[in-house]
Coordinates of C-alpha atoms in Angstrom, one line a residue:
Chain A
X1 CA 61.8 208.2 57.5
X2 CA 59.7 206.3 55.1
X3 CA 60.7 206.1 51.5
X4 CA 57.0 207.1 50.7
X5 CA 57.6 210.5 52.2
X6 CA 60.1 211.4 49.6
X7 CA 57.8 213.1 47.1
X8 CA 56.5 215.4 50.0
X9 CA 59.9 216.1 51.1
X10 CA 60.9 216.9 47.4
X11 CA 58.1 219.1 47.1
X12 CA 59.4 221.2 50.0
X13 CA 62.7 221.5 48.5
X14 CA 61.4 222.4 44.9
X15 CA 59.2 225.2 46.5
X16 CA 61.9 226.1 48.5
X17 CA 64.1 226.8 45.8
X18 CA 61.5 228.4 43.4
X19 CA 60.5 230.8 45.9
X20 CA 64.1 231.9 46.4
X21 CA 64.7 232.5 42.6
X22 CA 61.2 234.1 42.8
X23 CA 62.8 236.9 44.8
X24 CA 65.6 237.1 42.9
X25 CA 64.0 237.7 39.4
X26 CA 60.4 238.5 40.3
X27 CA 58.7 236.5 37.5
X28 CA 55.6 237.4 35.9
X29 CA 52.3 235.7 37.0
X30 CA 52.2 233.7 33.6
X31 CA 55.8 232.4 34.4
X32 CA 54.7 231.3 37.9
X33 CA 51.3 229.4 36.6
X34 CA 53.7 227.7 33.9
X35 CA 55.9 226.7 36.7
X36 CA 53.6 225.3 39.1
X37 CA 52.2 223.4 36.2
X38 CA 55.6 221.9 35.4
X39 CA 56.0 221.1 39.3
X40 CA 52.4 219.1 39.2
X41 CA 53.7 217.4 36.2
X42 CA 57.2 216.5 37.4
X43 CA 55.4 215.5 40.9
X44 CA 52.9 213.1 39.1
X45 CA 55.9 211.5 37.5
X46 CA 57.6 211.3 40.7
X47 CA 54.5 209.6 42.3
X48 CA 54.2 207.1 39.5
X49 CA 58.0 206.6 39.6
X50 CA 57.6 205.8 43.4
X51 CA 54.4 203.6 42.9
X52 CA 56.4 201.5 40.2
X53 CA 59.4 201.3 42.2
X54 CA 57.9 198.2 44.5
X55 CA 58.6 198.7 48.1
X56 CA 60.0 195.6 50.0
X57 CA 56.5 194.9 51.3
X58 CA 55.0 194.4 47.9
X59 CA 58.1 192.4 46.6
X60 CA 57.1 190.1 49.6
X61 CA 53.6 189.8 48.7
X62 CA 54.6 189.3 44.8
X63 CA 57.1 186.5 45.9
X64 CA 54.6 184.7 48.3
X65 CA 51.9 184.9 45.4
X66 CA 54.4 183.2 43.2
X67 CA 55.3 180.9 45.7
X68 CA 51.5 179.8 46.3
X69 CA 51.3 179.4 42.6
X70 CA 54.3 177.0 42.2
X71 CA 53.0 174.9 45.5
X72 CA 49.3 174.6 44.6
X73 CA 48.0 173.1 41.4
X74 CA 47.2 175.5 38.8
X75 CA 43.8 173.8 38.0
X76 CA 41.6 171.2 39.3
X77 CA 42.7 168.9 36.3
X78 CA 46.2 167.3 36.0
X79 CA 47.5 165.4 33.2
X80 CA 50.5 163.5 34.1
X81 CA 52.8 160.7 32.3
X82 CA 55.0 158.3 33.6
X83 CA 56.1 154.8 32.8
X84 CA 59.0 152.7 32.1
X85 CA 61.1 151.0 29.5
X86 CA 63.8 148.3 29.4
X87 CA 66.3 146.9 26.5
X88 CA 68.6 144.2 27.1
X89 CA 70.6 141.3 26.0
X90 CA 69.9 137.7 26.5
X91 CA 72.4 134.8 25.9
X92 CA 70.7 131.2 26.6
X93 CA 72.7 128.0 26.8
X94 CA 72.9 126.2 23.5
X95 CA 71.6 129.2 21.4
X96 CA 73.1 132.3 20.3
X97 CA 72.7 135.7 22.4
X98 CA 70.5 138.6 21.0
X99 CA 69.8 142.0 21.8
X100 CA 66.0 142.6 22.8
X101 CA 63.6 145.4 23.7
X102 CA 61.8 144.2 26.9
X103 CA 58.9 146.5 26.7
X104 CA 57.9 150.4 26.6
X105 CA 55.0 150.9 29.0
X106 CA 53.7 154.4 29.2
X107 CA 51.7 155.3 31.9
X108 CA 48.9 158.0 31.6
X109 CA 47.3 159.8 34.6
X110 CA 44.3 162.2 34.5
X111 CA 43.5 163.5 38.0
X112 CA 40.5 165.9 38.8
X113 CA 41.2 167.2 42.3
X114 CA 41.6 164.5 45.1
X115 CA 38.5 163.1 43.9
X116 CA 39.2 160.9 40.8
X117 CA 42.1 159.5 38.8
X118 CA 42.2 157.7 35.5
X119 CA 45.2 155.3 35.4
X120 CA 46.3 153.7 32.2
X121 CA 49.1 151.6 31.1
X122 CA 50.1 150.1 27.9
X123 CA 52.7 147.7 27.3
X124 CA 54.3 147.9 23.9
X125 CA 56.6 144.9 23.1
X126 CA 58.5 143.7 20.1
X127 CA 58.3 140.0 19.5
X128 CA 60.7 137.6 18.1
X129 CA 59.4 138.2 14.7
X130 CA 60.0 141.8 14.9
X131 CA 56.2 142.7 15.1
X132 CA 55.1 145.2 17.8
X133 CA 52.5 144.2 19.9
X134 CA 50.5 146.4 22.2
X135 CA 48.3 145.4 25.2
X136 CA 46.5 147.4 27.9
X137 CA 48.3 146.5 30.9
X138 CA 45.6 148.1 32.9
X139 CA 42.9 150.7 32.6
X140 CA 41.2 151.9 35.9
X141 CA 39.2 155.0 37.2
X142 CA 40.0 155.3 40.7
X143 CA 37.6 157.2 42.8
X144 CA 38.8 158.2 46.2
X145 CA 35.8 157.8 48.2
X146 CA 37.1 159.1 51.6
X147 CA 40.4 158.8 53.5
X148 CA 40.1 155.0 54.0
X149 CA 38.9 153.7 50.6
X150 CA 39.3 154.1 47.0
X151 CA 37.0 152.3 44.5
X152 CA 39.1 151.1 41.4
X153 CA 37.1 150.0 38.6
X154 CA 38.3 148.4 35.3
X155 CA 41.2 146.2 34.2
X156 CA 43.7 146.3 37.1
X157 CA 46.8 144.3 38.2
X158 CA 45.9 141.4 40.3
X159 CA 46.1 142.3 43.8
X160 CA 47.4 138.9 44.9
X161 CA 50.6 139.2 46.4
X162 CA 53.4 141.7 45.5
X163 CA 55.1 140.9 42.5
X164 CA 52.5 141.4 40.1
X165 CA 51.0 144.6 41.5
X166 CA 54.1 146.3 42.8
X167 CA 57.5 144.9 41.8
X168 CA 57.3 143.8 38.1
X169 CA 58.3 146.9 36.5
X170 CA 61.7 146.6 35.5
X171 CA 63.3 149.8 37.1
X172 CA 61.7 148.2 40.5
X173 CA 62.5 144.5 39.8
X174 CA 66.0 144.0 41.1
X175 CA 66.7 141.0 38.4
X176 CA 66.0 141.5 34.8
X177 CA 63.6 138.5 34.6
X178 CA 60.3 137.6 36.9
X179 CA 60.5 134.6 39.1
X180 CA 59.2 131.6 37.3
X181 CA 55.5 131.0 38.0
X182 CA 55.0 135.0 38.3
X183 CA 55.1 135.7 34.7
X184 CA 52.3 135.1 32.1
X185 CA 50.4 131.9 32.5
X186 CA 52.0 130.8 35.6
X187 CA 50.7 130.1 39.2
X188 CA 50.0 133.8 40.1
X189 CA 47.2 135.5 38.4
X190 CA 48.2 138.6 36.2
X191 CA 45.4 140.7 35.9
X192 CA 41.6 141.0 36.4
X193 CA 38.6 143.1 35.0
X194 CA 36.2 144.0 37.6
X195 CA 35.9 146.3 40.6
X196 CA 38.4 146.7 43.7
X197 CA 38.1 148.6 46.6
X198 CA 41.6 149.5 48.1
X199 CA 42.4 151.4 51.1
X200 CA 44.4 151.8 54.4
X201 CA 43.7 152.1 58.2
X202 CA 45.7 151.7 61.5
X203 CA 44.9 149.0 64.2
X204 CA 46.5 149.8 67.4
X205 CA 49.0 152.0 65.9
X206 CA 49.9 149.5 63.2
X207 CA 49.5 150.3 59.8
X208 CA 47.4 147.9 57.6
X209 CA 46.4 148.0 53.8
X210 CA 43.8 146.0 52.1
X211 CA 42.4 145.4 48.6
X212 CA 39.2 143.3 47.8
X213 CA 37.9 142.5 44.5
X214 CA 35.2 141.0 42.3
X215 CA 36.1 140.3 38.6
X216 CA 35.4 137.8 35.8
X217 CA 38.1 135.7 36.8
X218 CA 40.5 133.6 34.5
X219 CA 39.6 131.0 31.7
X220 CA 41.2 127.6 31.6
X221 CA 43.0 125.7 28.8
X222 CA 43.3 122.0 27.8
X223 CA 45.7 120.3 25.7
X224 CA 45.8 116.8 24.3
X225 CA 49.1 115.3 25.5
X226 CA 50.2 111.5 25.7
X227 CA 47.1 110.2 24.8
X228 CA 44.7 112.3 27.1
X229 CA 43.3 115.6 27.8
X230 CA 45.1 117.6 30.5
X231 CA 44.6 121.0 31.9
X232 CA 47.2 123.2 30.5
X233 CA 47.0 126.6 31.7
X234 CA 45.4 129.0 33.4
X235 CA 44.7 132.4 31.5
X236 CA 44.4 135.0 34.4
X237 CA 45.1 138.0 32.2
X238 CA 42.2 140.2 32.6
X239 CA 39.5 138.7 30.6
X240 CA 37.0 141.0 29.2
X241 CA 34.1 138.7 29.2
X242 CA 33.1 136.1 31.7
X243 CA 32.8 133.0 29.9
X244 CA 30.8 131.1 32.7
X245 CA 29.0 134.2 34.3
X246 CA 30.6 132.9 37.6
X247 CA 32.4 135.9 39.6
X248 CA 35.9 135.2 41.2
X249 CA 36.5 137.1 44.6
X250 CA 39.1 137.6 46.6
X251 CA 42.1 140.1 47.9
X252 CA 44.9 141.2 49.8
X253 CA 45.5 142.1 53.4
X254 CA 48.8 143.7 54.5
X255 CA 50.2 144.6 57.7
X256 CA 53.2 146.8 58.8
X257 CA 53.9 145.8 62.1
X258 CA 57.1 147.9 62.2
X259 CA 58.5 150.3 59.5
X260 CA 60.4 148.2 57.0
X261 CA 58.4 145.0 57.5
X262 CA 55.2 144.1 55.6
X263 CA 53.6 140.9 55.8
X264 CA 50.7 140.2 53.4
X265 CA 48.0 137.2 53.0
X266 CA 46.0 136.9 49.7
X267 CA 43.1 134.7 48.7
X268 CA 40.7 134.5 45.7
X269 CA 37.8 132.0 45.1
X270 CA 35.3 131.6 42.4
X271 CA 34.9 129.4 39.4
X272 CA 36.7 129.1 36.1
X273 CA 35.9 127.1 32.8
X274 CA 37.7 125.6 30.0
X275 CA 37.5 127.6 26.9
X276 CA 40.1 126.2 24.6
X277 CA 41.5 123.0 23.7
X278 CA 44.8 122.7 22.1
X279 CA 45.4 119.8 19.4
X280 CA 42.1 118.3 20.1
X281 CA 38.6 118.1 19.7
X282 CA 36.9 121.4 20.8
X283 CA 33.4 120.0 20.8
X284 CA 34.2 118.5 24.1
X285 CA 33.7 122.0 25.4
X286 CA 30.1 122.0 25.3
X287 CA 29.9 119.8 27.9
X288 CA 32.4 121.6 30.3
X289 CA 30.9 123.0 33.6
X290 CA 32.5 125.8 35.6
X291 CA 35.3 124.2 38.1
X292 CA 36.2 125.5 41.3
X293 CA 39.1 128.1 41.3
X294 CA 41.0 129.0 44.2
X295 CA 44.1 130.9 44.9
X296 CA 46.3 131.5 48.0
X297 CA 49.3 133.4 48.4
X298 CA 51.4 134.9 51.3
X299 CA 54.1 137.5 51.0
X300 CA 56.9 139.1 53.1
X301 CA 59.0 142.2 52.8
X302 CA 61.7 143.2 55.2
X303 CA 64.4 146.0 54.9
X304 CA 66.9 146.2 57.6
X305 CA 70.0 148.9 56.9
X306 CA 71.6 148.1 53.7
X307 CA 69.6 144.8 53.3
X308 CA 66.2 144.0 51.6
X309 CA 64.5 140.3 51.9
X310 CA 61.7 139.3 50.2
X311 CA 59.5 136.3 49.6
X312 CA 56.4 135.0 48.1
X313 CA 54.3 131.9 47.8
X314 CA 51.2 131.6 45.4
X315 CA 49.1 128.5 45.0
X316 CA 46.6 128.1 42.2
X317 CA 44.1 125.0 42.4
X318 CA 41.6 124.2 39.7
X319 CA 39.2 121.5 40.7
X320 CA 38.0 118.4 38.9
X321 CA 35.4 118.6 35.8
X322 CA 31.9 118.1 37.3
X323 CA 30.1 118.3 34.0
X324 CA 30.1 115.7 31.1
X325 CA 32.9 117.6 28.9
X326 CA 35.8 115.4 30.2
X327 CA 38.2 117.5 28.3
X328 CA 40.4 117.1 31.1
X329 CA 38.4 115.5 34.1
X330 CA 41.3 116.1 36.3
X331 CA 41.9 119.1 38.3
X332 CA 45.4 120.8 38.8
X333 CA 47.4 122.8 40.9
X334 CA 50.1 125.3 40.3
X335 CA 52.4 126.5 43.2
X336 CA 55.5 128.9 43.1
X337 CA 57.4 130.7 45.8
X338 CA 60.6 132.9 45.7
X339 CA 63.0 134.1 48.2
X340 CA 65.0 137.2 47.4
X341 CA 67.8 139.2 49.1
X342 CA 69.6 142.1 48.3
X343 CA 72.3 144.1 49.8
X344 CA 73.2 147.8 48.8
X345 CA 75.7 149.6 51.1
X346 CA 74.1 153.0 52.1
X347 CA 76.7 155.2 49.9
X348 CA 77.1 152.8 47.3
X349 CA 75.8 152.8 43.7
X350 CA 76.0 148.7 43.6
X351 CA 73.6 146.5 44.6
X352 CA 74.1 142.5 45.0
X353 CA 70.9 140.4 44.4
X354 CA 70.2 136.6 45.0
X355 CA 66.9 134.9 44.5
X356 CA 65.6 131.2 44.5
X357 CA 62.3 130.1 42.7
X358 CA 60.7 126.8 42.7
X359 CA 57.9 126.7 40.4
X360 CA 55.8 123.6 40.2
X361 CA 53.3 122.9 37.7
X362 CA 51.1 119.8 36.3
X363 CA 53.4 119.5 33.7
X364 CA 56.8 118.3 34.3
X365 CA 58.2 120.2 31.5
X366 CA 57.3 123.2 32.8
X367 CA 58.7 122.7 36.4
X368 CA 61.5 124.9 37.2
X369 CA 63.9 125.6 40.1
X370 CA 66.1 128.4 39.8
X371 CA 69.0 130.2 41.3
X372 CA 69.5 133.9 40.0
X373 CA 72.4 136.1 41.0
X374 CA 73.0 139.7 39.9
X375 CA 74.7 142.9 40.0
X376 CA 73.2 146.2 39.7
X377 CA 74.6 149.5 39.0
X378 CA 72.3 152.1 40.3
X379 CA 73.0 155.1 38.0
X380 CA 70.0 156.9 39.1
X381 CA 67.0 155.7 41.7
X382 CA 64.9 155.3 38.4
X383 CA 67.9 154.4 36.0
X384 CA 69.6 151.0 36.5
X385 CA 72.1 148.7 34.9
X386 CA 71.8 145.1 35.6
X387 CA 73.7 142.0 34.9
X388 CA 72.6 138.7 36.0
X389 CA 73.1 134.9 35.5
X390 CA 70.2 132.3 35.9
X391 CA 71.1 128.6 37.0
X392 CA 68.2 126.7 35.6
X393 CA 67.1 123.3 36.5
X394 CA 64.2 121.4 35.2
X395 CA 63.0 118.4 33.3
X396 CA 66.4 117.0 31.3
X397 CA 65.9 118.3 27.7
X398 CA 63.2 121.0 28.4
X399 CA 63.7 124.6 27.9
X400 CA 63.3 124.9 31.5
X401 CA 66.6 123.5 32.2
X402 CA 68.9 126.2 30.0
X403 CA 70.9 128.6 32.0
X404 CA 70.7 132.2 30.9
X405 CA 72.9 135.4 31.0
X406 CA 70.9 138.6 31.0
X407 CA 71.9 142.1 30.7
X408 CA 69.1 144.8 31.1
X409 CA 69.2 148.7 31.1
X410 CA 65.9 149.7 32.9
X411 CA 64.6 153.4 33.0
X412 CA 61.6 154.5 34.9
X413 CA 60.3 157.8 34.1
Chain B
X1 CA 22.1 125.1 43.6
X2 CA 25.7 126.0 44.8
X3 CA 26.1 127.9 41.5
X4 CA 23.1 130.2 42.0
X5 CA 24.3 130.7 45.5
X6 CA 27.8 131.7 44.5
X7 CA 26.4 134.1 41.8
X8 CA 24.1 135.5 44.4
X9 CA 26.9 136.1 47.0
X10 CA 28.9 137.8 44.1
X11 CA 26.0 140.1 43.4
X12 CA 25.2 140.8 47.0
X13 CA 28.8 141.8 47.7
X14 CA 28.7 144.0 44.8
X15 CA 25.5 145.9 46.0
X16 CA 26.8 146.0 49.6
X17 CA 30.2 147.8 48.1
X18 CA 28.0 150.1 46.2
X19 CA 25.7 151.2 49.2
X20 CA 28.7 151.5 51.5
X21 CA 30.0 154.0 48.7
X22 CA 26.8 156.1 48.8
X23 CA 27.2 156.2 52.5
X24 CA 30.6 157.6 52.5
X25 CA 30.3 160.7 54.6
X26 CA 30.3 163.7 52.5
X27 CA 32.6 165.5 54.8
X28 CA 35.3 163.2 53.9
X29 CA 34.8 163.9 50.1
X30 CA 37.2 166.0 48.3
X31 CA 39.2 167.5 51.1
X32 CA 41.4 170.4 49.9
X33 CA 44.9 169.3 49.3
X34 CA 46.1 171.6 51.9
X35 CA 43.6 170.8 54.7
X36 CA 45.3 170.3 57.9
X37 CA 48.5 169.0 56.4
X38 CA 51.7 168.3 58.4
X39 CA 54.8 168.0 56.4
X40 CA 57.0 166.8 59.4
X41 CA 54.9 164.0 59.8
X42 CA 54.6 163.6 55.9
X43 CA 58.5 163.4 55.8
X44 CA 58.6 160.6 58.3
X45 CA 55.9 158.8 56.6
X46 CA 57.8 159.1 53.3
X47 CA 61.0 157.7 54.5
X48 CA 59.1 154.7 56.1
X49 CA 57.2 153.9 53.2
X50 CA 58.4 155.2 49.9
X51 CA 61.3 152.7 49.5
X52 CA 59.3 149.8 50.6
X53 CA 58.8 148.7 46.7
X54 CA 61.6 150.7 44.8
X55 CA 64.5 152.8 45.4
X56 CA 63.8 156.0 46.9
X57 CA 62.9 158.8 44.7
X58 CA 64.6 162.3 45.3
X59 CA 61.9 165.0 45.9
X60 CA 64.0 166.7 43.4
X61 CA 63.1 164.0 40.7
X62 CA 59.7 165.7 40.0
X63 CA 58.2 169.2 40.1
X64 CA 55.5 170.1 42.8
X65 CA 52.7 169.5 40.2
X66 CA 53.8 166.2 39.2
X67 CA 54.0 165.1 42.8
X68 CA 50.3 165.4 43.1
X69 CA 49.7 162.7 40.7
X70 CA 52.5 160.5 41.6
X71 CA 51.6 160.6 45.3
X72 CA 47.9 159.7 44.4
X73 CA 49.1 157.1 42.2
X74 CA 51.1 155.8 45.0
X75 CA 48.2 156.2 47.5
X76 CA 46.5 153.4 45.7
X77 CA 49.8 151.2 45.2
X78 CA 51.3 151.6 48.7
X79 CA 48.0 151.5 50.7
X80 CA 48.2 155.1 52.2
X81 CA 45.4 156.9 54.0
X82 CA 44.2 160.1 52.6
X83 CA 45.5 161.9 55.3
X84 CA 49.1 160.1 55.1
X85 CA 49.1 161.0 51.3
X86 CA 48.4 164.8 51.8
X87 CA 51.0 164.7 54.7
X88 CA 53.7 163.2 52.4
X89 CA 52.8 165.3 49.4
X90 CA 53.2 168.3 51.7
X91 CA 56.6 167.0 52.7
X92 CA 57.7 166.5 48.9
X93 CA 56.1 169.9 47.6
X94 CA 58.0 171.6 50.3
X95 CA 61.2 170.0 49.5
X96 CA 61.0 170.9 45.9
X97 CA 61.1 174.4 46.5
X98 CA 63.8 176.3 45.0
X99 CA 66.4 178.2 47.3
X100 CA 64.8 181.5 46.4
X101 CA 61.5 180.4 47.3
X102 CA 62.7 179.1 50.6
X103 CA 64.7 182.4 51.3
X104 CA 61.8 184.8 50.8
X105 CA 59.6 183.4 53.5
X106 CA 61.9 184.1 56.4
X107 CA 62.2 187.8 55.5
X108 CA 58.5 188.1 55.8
X109 CA 58.0 186.4 59.2
X110 CA 60.7 185.9 61.6
X111 CA 59.7 183.0 63.3
X112 CA 59.2 182.4 66.8
X113 CA 62.9 181.1 67.7
X114 CA 62.6 180.6 71.4
X115 CA 59.9 178.3 70.7
X116 CA 61.4 175.8 68.8
X117 CA 64.7 174.0 69.8
X118 CA 67.6 173.0 67.6
X119 CA 66.5 169.3 68.5
X120 CA 62.8 169.9 67.5
X121 CA 63.6 171.4 64.3
X122 CA 66.0 168.7 63.5
X123 CA 63.4 166.1 64.2
X124 CA 60.8 167.7 62.2
X125 CA 62.8 168.8 59.2
X126 CA 65.9 166.8 58.7
X127 CA 65.9 163.2 60.5
X128 CA 63.6 161.7 57.9
X129 CA 66.7 161.8 55.4
X130 CA 69.5 162.1 58.0
X131 CA 68.2 159.7 60.6
X132 CA 67.7 160.3 64.2
X133 CA 71.5 160.3 65.2
X134 CA 72.7 161.8 62.1
X135 CA 73.6 158.6 60.5
X136 CA 71.6 158.7 57.1
X137 CA 68.3 156.8 56.7
X138 CA 68.5 156.4 52.9
X139 CA 70.9 155.9 49.8
X140 CA 72.6 159.1 48.7
X141 CA 72.3 160.4 52.2
X142 CA 75.9 161.0 53.6
X143 CA 76.8 159.7 57.1
X144 CA 77.0 163.0 59.1
X145 CA 78.7 160.9 62.0
X146 CA 81.9 160.1 60.1
X147 CA 85.0 162.0 61.4
X148 CA 86.1 162.2 57.7
X149 CA 82.9 163.2 56.7
X150 CA 80.9 166.2 55.8
X151 CA 80.7 167.8 59.2
X152 CA 84.6 168.4 59.0
X153 CA 83.5 171.6 56.9
X154 CA 83.2 174.9 58.7
X155 CA 80.1 176.1 59.8
X156 CA 79.6 178.8 57.4
X157 CA 79.9 176.5 54.2
X158 CA 77.5 173.9 55.7
X159 CA 74.9 176.6 56.3
X160 CA 75.3 178.1 52.9
X161 CA 74.6 174.4 51.7
X162 CA 71.7 173.9 53.9
X163 CA 69.9 177.4 52.7
X164 CA 70.4 176.8 49.2
X165 CA 70.3 173.1 49.0
X166 CA 72.6 170.8 47.4
X167 CA 73.0 167.7 45.1
X168 CA 76.5 166.4 44.4
X169 CA 76.8 165.3 40.6
X170 CA 75.8 161.6 40.5
X171 CA 74.2 161.9 44.0
X172 CA 70.8 159.7 43.8
X173 CA 69.2 162.1 46.4
X174 CA 69.0 165.8 46.7
X175 CA 69.5 167.9 50.0
X176 CA 66.4 170.3 49.7
X177 CA 67.0 174.0 50.6
X178 CA 66.5 174.2 54.4
X179 CA 65.4 170.8 54.3
X180 CA 62.2 172.1 52.9
X181 CA 60.9 173.9 55.5
X182 CA 61.0 177.3 54.2
X183 CA 60.2 179.0 57.7
X184 CA 63.8 178.4 59.4
X185 CA 65.7 181.1 59.8
X186 CA 69.6 181.1 59.3
X187 CA 69.7 181.6 62.9
X188 CA 67.8 178.6 63.6
X189 CA 69.8 176.6 61.1
X190 CA 73.1 177.7 62.6
X191 CA 71.6 176.4 66.0
X192 CA 70.8 173.0 64.4
X193 CA 74.3 172.9 62.8
X194 CA 75.7 173.2 66.5
X195 CA 73.1 170.6 67.5
X196 CA 74.5 168.2 64.8
X197 CA 77.9 168.7 65.9
X198 CA 76.8 167.5 69.7
X199 CA 74.7 164.9 68.3
X200 CA 77.7 163.5 66.2
X201 CA 80.5 164.7 68.1
X202 CA 82.2 165.8 65.0
X203 CA 83.8 169.2 64.6
X204 CA 86.8 170.3 62.4
X205 CA 90.1 170.3 64.0
X206 CA 91.2 174.0 64.4

């Protein structure tokens, strides 16, 4: 018998009992009416109680609803915060060790359905003098056009290679420092202002991904050194204006032939102009014409069991001056590459890392060859304690030559 | 001359891009987050892709709403198609369900047991983490083939832990209740335990 029938049963019983007493005492008409009223109200109460007492089925419905709410988004707009921070200690050969704050990099996300997402990362740092610096690391509006394509517009991390766009956050980088040439002012471009198309598709069961961009491109620096003007650096850090009106185009194409292995090829080409002269006559700038600017990159990542291997090569080439500026008539080439391997046995919280980098710039004083070895304790997947030692080799007497001991705590949130 | 040519090339490419966008077939636009998703496929994609750049993040690291944004963020970073994104999201959201949420479903709709073999269930809901041989695919996932390992525990203990999920303090990965598949009944999971024992050859000594 179902629980719902209980009131009817009860009614019969009550009716039975009351009719029994009816014969015994023969109550008056009024008494009967009163009793019926009482019964009616009791019945009503009972019905209500039964209704309130949720049945198993209605519980089911409610739980499923709760379940649904927890799983689907409560609204079309989502606001989300992520990011990372690191703190550490650096002891460089021939100077005293010091504590430092690497950076605090909050990331803000605003997402409207699966249509558009705003991504923004700030980079907040304390410099040597104790001043706080804030930079907009990236700010893009990502429009998910279809399943194979998203349009990314704004300031974005350079899609050339892997290190800048995917590996530099401190909780991801397996060593406390960036490989020489992959930091700021090196061989690898850092960021870009423009538009980018990114996406993925499969060809013959092989997964591939792509990024294509058009942007303002970098600016060049020259310096007066040893009695002549030389190209001193490429500022590829997302310039908000395009000094020469010439855009740079490029991208990366990656293939994943088998799970765990990814190969990528990157190129960029365009024009760049000298916009600053250090220790020299800046009137020379007026004669400068846009120079050729070409970047080439290749990267590899391979995970097998407890091992992970990575390697990356980037070359930035700036052409000769073709105008009359002659602030630095010769072109220049920056190249760098690294190979890194790490080992973390499955059940272990410990990870061993070794990396070799060879950075070659037009200035001997900046060239560096580096062996870095490190030991990491993975407290949680996003919280890592690192200790590492860099064996640096460079021009004697230059900073590039000094070995360093680094300690770091990195937390991604 | 060359300069004007380069400039024109850049402008033409921007225009091309914009027109491709305009052509973007509207049927592909704004697909619901749950249309035609396959959480089992998502689990496999998750284990193959989500540790390519950084340590694998446990499904229990974020709640199901936070996963939406992070997985779309990763769609852009990791180069995933829209379908892959939705599948991975479904896997992660299922795996963040609490044991109570996972328990409710089974009572309502006893699933067609005969249709799913223990092996199929293992492949669809467990192998993304435990590997096709039970050896463990990811850091933090125990090696179930070890003769001194987890499968030395009696069936009822294993079943209770699979049903309610577990995370040993300090472990970087969590075992989601029912592996994230709320539809699985205790009876089916019992069969999966038997299957795991035959796969690994590990049974507690009597």
